[in-house]
GROMACS .gro file of C-alpha atoms in nm:
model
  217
    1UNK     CA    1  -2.128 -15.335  -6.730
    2UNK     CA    2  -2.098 -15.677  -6.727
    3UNK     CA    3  -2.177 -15.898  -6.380
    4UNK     CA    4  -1.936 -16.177  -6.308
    5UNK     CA    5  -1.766 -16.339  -5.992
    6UNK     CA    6  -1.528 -16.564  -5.884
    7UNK     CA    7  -1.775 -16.895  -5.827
    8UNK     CA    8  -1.481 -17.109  -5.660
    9UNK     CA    9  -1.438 -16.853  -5.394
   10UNK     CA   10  -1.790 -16.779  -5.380
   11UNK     CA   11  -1.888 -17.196  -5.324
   12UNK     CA   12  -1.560 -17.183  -5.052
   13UNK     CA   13  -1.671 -16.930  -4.822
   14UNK     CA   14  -2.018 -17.057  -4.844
   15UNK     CA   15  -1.909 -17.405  -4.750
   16UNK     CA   16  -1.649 -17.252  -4.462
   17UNK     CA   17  -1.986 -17.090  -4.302
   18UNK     CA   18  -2.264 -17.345  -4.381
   19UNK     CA   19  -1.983 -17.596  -4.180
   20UNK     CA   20  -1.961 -17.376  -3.905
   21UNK     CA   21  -2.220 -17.444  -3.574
   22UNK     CA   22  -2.439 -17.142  -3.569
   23UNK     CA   23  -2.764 -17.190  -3.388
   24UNK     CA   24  -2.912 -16.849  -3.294
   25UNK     CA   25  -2.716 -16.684  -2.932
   26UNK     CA   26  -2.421 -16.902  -3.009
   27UNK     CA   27  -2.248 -16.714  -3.319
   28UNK     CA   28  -1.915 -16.619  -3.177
   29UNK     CA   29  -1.684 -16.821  -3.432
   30UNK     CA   30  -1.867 -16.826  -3.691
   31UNK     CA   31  -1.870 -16.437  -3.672
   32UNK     CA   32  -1.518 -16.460  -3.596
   33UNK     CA   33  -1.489 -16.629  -3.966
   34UNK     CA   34  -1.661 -16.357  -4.096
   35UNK     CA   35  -1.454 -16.083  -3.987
   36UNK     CA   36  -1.141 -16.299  -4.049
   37UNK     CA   37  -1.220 -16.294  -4.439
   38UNK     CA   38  -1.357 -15.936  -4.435
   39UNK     CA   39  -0.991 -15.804  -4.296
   40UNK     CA   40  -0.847 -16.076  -4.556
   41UNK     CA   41  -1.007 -15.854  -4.822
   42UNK     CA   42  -0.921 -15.537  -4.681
   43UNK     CA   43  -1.240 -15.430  -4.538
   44UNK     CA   44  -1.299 -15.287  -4.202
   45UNK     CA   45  -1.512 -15.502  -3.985
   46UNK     CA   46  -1.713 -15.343  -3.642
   47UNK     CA   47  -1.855 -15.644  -3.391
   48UNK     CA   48  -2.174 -15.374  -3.212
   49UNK     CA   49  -2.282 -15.473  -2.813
   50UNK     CA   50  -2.555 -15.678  -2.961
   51UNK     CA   51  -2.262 -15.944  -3.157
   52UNK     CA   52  -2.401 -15.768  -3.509
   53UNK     CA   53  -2.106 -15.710  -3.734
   54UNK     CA   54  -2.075 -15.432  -3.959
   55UNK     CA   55  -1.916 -15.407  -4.293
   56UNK     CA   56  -1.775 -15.167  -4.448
   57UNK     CA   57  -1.642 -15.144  -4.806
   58UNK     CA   58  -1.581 -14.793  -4.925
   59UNK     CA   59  -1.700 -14.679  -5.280
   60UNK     CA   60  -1.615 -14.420  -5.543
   61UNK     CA   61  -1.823 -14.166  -5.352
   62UNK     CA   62  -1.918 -14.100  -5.017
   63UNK     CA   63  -2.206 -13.900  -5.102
   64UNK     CA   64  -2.463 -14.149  -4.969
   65UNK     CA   65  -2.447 -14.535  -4.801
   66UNK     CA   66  -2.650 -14.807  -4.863
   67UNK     CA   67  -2.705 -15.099  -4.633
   68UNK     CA   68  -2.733 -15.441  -4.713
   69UNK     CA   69  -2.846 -15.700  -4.402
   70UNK     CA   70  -2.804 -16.059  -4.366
   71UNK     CA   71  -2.837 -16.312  -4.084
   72UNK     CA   72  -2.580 -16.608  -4.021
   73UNK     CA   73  -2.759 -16.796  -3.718
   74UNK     CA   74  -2.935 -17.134  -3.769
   75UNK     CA   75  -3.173 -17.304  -3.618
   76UNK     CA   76  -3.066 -17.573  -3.333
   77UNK     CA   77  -3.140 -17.659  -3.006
   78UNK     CA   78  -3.043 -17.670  -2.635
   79UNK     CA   79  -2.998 -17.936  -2.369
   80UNK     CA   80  -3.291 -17.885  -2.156
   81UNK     CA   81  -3.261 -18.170  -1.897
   82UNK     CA   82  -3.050 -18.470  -1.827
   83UNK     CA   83  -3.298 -18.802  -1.753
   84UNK     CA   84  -3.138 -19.041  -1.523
   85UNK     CA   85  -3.026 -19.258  -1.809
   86UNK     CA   86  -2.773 -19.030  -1.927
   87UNK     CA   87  -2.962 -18.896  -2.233
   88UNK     CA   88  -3.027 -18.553  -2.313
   89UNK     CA   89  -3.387 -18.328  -2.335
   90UNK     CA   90  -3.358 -18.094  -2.582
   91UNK     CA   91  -3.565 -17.777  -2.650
   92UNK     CA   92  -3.590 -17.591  -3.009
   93UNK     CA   93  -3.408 -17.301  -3.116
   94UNK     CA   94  -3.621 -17.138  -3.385
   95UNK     CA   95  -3.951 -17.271  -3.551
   96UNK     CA   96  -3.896 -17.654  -3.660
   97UNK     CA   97  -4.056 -17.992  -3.685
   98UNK     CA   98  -3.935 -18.288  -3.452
   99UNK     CA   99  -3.962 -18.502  -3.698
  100UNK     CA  100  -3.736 -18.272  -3.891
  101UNK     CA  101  -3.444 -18.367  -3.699
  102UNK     CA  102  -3.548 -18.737  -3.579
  103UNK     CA  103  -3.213 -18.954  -3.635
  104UNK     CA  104  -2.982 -18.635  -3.735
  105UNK     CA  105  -2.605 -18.663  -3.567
  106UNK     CA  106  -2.533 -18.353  -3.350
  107UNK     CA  107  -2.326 -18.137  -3.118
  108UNK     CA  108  -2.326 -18.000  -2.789
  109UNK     CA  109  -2.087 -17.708  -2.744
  110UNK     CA  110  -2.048 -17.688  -2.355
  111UNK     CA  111  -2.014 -17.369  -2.178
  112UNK     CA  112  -1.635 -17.477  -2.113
  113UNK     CA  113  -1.533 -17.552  -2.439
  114UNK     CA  114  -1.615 -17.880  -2.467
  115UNK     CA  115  -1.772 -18.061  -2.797
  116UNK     CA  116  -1.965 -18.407  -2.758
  117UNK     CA  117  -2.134 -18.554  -3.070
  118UNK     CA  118  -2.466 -18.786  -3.046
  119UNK     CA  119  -2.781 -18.857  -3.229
  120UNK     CA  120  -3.119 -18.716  -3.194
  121UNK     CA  121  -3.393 -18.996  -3.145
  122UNK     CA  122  -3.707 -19.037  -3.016
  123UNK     CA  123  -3.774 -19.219  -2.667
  124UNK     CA  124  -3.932 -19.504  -2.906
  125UNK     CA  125  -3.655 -19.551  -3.177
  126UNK     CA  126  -3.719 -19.867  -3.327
  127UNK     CA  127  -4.071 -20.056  -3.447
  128UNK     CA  128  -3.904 -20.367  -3.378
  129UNK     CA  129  -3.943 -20.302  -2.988
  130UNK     CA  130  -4.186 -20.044  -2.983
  131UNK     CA  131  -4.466 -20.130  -3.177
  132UNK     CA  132  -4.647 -19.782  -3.143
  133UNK     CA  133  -4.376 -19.615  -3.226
  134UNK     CA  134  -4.458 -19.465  -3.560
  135UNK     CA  135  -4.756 -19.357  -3.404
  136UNK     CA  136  -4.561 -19.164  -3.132
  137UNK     CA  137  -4.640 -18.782  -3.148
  138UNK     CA  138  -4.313 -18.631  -3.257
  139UNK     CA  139  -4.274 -18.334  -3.013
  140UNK     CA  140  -3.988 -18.219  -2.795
  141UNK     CA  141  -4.098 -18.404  -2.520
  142UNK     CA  142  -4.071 -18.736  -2.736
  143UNK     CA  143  -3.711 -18.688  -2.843
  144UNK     CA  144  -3.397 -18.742  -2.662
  145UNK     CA  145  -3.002 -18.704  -2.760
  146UNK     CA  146  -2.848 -19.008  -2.731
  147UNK     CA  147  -2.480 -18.947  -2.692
  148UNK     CA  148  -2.142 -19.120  -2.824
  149UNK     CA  149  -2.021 -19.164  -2.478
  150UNK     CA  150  -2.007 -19.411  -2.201
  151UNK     CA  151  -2.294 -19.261  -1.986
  152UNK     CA  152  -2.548 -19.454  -1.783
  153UNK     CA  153  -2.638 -19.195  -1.578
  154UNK     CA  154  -2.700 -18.811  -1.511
  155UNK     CA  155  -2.427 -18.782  -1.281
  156UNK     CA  156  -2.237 -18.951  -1.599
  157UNK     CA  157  -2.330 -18.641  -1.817
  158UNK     CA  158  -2.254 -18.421  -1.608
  159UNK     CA  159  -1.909 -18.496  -1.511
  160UNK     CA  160  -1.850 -18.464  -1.912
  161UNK     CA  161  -1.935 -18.093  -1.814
  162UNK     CA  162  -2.225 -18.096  -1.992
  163UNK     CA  163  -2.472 -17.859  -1.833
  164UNK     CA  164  -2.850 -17.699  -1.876
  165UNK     CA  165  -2.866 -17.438  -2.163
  166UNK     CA  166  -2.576 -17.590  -2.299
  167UNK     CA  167  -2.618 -17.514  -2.717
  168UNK     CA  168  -2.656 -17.820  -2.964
  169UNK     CA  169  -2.571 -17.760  -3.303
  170UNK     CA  170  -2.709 -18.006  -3.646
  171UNK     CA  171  -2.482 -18.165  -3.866
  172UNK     CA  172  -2.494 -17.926  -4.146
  173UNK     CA  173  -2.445 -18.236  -4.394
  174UNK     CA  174  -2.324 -17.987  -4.685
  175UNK     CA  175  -2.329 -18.113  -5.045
  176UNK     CA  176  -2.191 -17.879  -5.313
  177UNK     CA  177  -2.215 -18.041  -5.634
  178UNK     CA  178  -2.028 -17.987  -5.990
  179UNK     CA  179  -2.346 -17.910  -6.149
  180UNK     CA  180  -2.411 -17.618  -5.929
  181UNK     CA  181  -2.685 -17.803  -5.654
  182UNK     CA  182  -2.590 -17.694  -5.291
  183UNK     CA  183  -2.735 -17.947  -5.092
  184UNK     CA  184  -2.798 -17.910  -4.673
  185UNK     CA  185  -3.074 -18.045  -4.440
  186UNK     CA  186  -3.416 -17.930  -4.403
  187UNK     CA  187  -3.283 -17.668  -4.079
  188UNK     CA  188  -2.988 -17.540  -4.278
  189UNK     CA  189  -3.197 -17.377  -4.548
  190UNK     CA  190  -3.507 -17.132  -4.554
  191UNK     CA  191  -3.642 -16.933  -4.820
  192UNK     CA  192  -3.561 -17.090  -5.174
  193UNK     CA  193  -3.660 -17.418  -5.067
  194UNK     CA  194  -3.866 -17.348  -4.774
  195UNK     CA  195  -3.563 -17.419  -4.572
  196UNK     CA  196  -3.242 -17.153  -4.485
  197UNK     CA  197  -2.921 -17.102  -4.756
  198UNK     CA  198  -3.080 -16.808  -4.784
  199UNK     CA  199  -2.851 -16.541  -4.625
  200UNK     CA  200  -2.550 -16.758  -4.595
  201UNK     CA  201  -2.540 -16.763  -4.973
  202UNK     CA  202  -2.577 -16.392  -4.965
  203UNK     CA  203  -2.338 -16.354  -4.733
  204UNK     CA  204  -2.084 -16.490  -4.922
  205UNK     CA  205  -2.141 -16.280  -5.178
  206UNK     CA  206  -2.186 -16.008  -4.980
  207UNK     CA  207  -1.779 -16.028  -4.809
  208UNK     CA  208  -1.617 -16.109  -5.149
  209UNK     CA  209  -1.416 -15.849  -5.347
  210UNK     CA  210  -1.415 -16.080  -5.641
  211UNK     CA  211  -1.763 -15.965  -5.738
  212UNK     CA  212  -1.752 -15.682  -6.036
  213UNK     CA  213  -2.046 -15.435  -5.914
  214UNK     CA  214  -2.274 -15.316  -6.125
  215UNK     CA  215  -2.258 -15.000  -6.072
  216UNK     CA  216  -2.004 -14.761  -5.879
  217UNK     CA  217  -2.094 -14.523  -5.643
   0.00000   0.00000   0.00000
């Protein structure tokens, strides 16, 4: 039998979940997206306690089941502290480098709804003031969020509603080229490139019914 798929709809739902914040314990919409296009296809779709969702496309026989598994959390962060300046302390979600996400633009998703976007720097940004700077040990306790609001202070931050614990999301800074090259940062990428597009690309492959199997069960 001969394999094919549908590669536009295959590079579309990749792109719809790759753009959608997922750092690991906040994975409510982009689950939601999942089971949105599994129903879309006509499969049946089970959210467990846990937030796992399950499945389920029926074959020719129901004489056995096979499971296939696949994660879509990313790595991110979470707002720690607030200093007295009005920036944010972040801690890591998952296994990173600092200096991974030194300058990156990001999100904080507060716990009522809210979104605020800001940069990740450290607390010595530029060599042109800090002359030790590139020499500054690039660990969480060197890097602050700077935020794109009018904040001087914590009580500044705060009345944004931005709290402790609150998640922070990367900006996934998805590329998909013509030739076939599906670009994201260093945290959005893991296994084929030591970084994680690894089960997203699955996934997507996984929910479409555009895929001709290669075998029938």
């Amino acid at each position: 039998m001969t394999f094919s798929m549908n590669e536009s709809y295959i590079l579309d739902i990749l792109g719809k979940l790759l753009n959608t914040p997922s750092p690991s314990g906040y994975c409510q919409k982009i689950m939601k997206t999942v089971q949105e296009e599994a129903e879309n296809l006509g499969y049946t779709f089970v959210l467990t306690n846990k937030g796992c969702g399950i499945i389920t496309i029926p074959g020719q026989s129901g004489s056995r089941t096979i499971g296939v598994s696949g994660h879509v959390d990313t790595l991110g962060a979470m707002v720690r502290s607030v200093t007295s300046s009005g920036r944010l302390k972040l801690t890591s979600v998952g296994g990173f480098m600092m200096g991974a996400i030194e300058n990156e633009y990001c999100k904080i998703h507060t716990r009522g709804g809210q979104i605020y976007e800001g940069t990740i720097l450290t607390i010595e940004p530029s060599v042109h003031v800090f002359p030790k700077s590139r020499e500054l040990e690039r660990v969480e306790k060197n890097m602050e969020v700077r935020l794109d609001e009018l904040v001087h202070s914590k009580e500044d931050v705060e009345t944004l509603g931005i709290r402790t614990g609150d998640f922070i999301s990367f900006d996934p800074r998805v590329v998909i080229r013509e030739n076939g090259f599906i670009k994201s940062p260093i945290w959005m990428i893991k296994p084929v490139w030591l970084q994680f597009l690894d089960c997203w690309s699955c996934l997507s492959g996984k929910i479409s019914s555009q895929l001709t199997p290669l075998k029938l069960l």
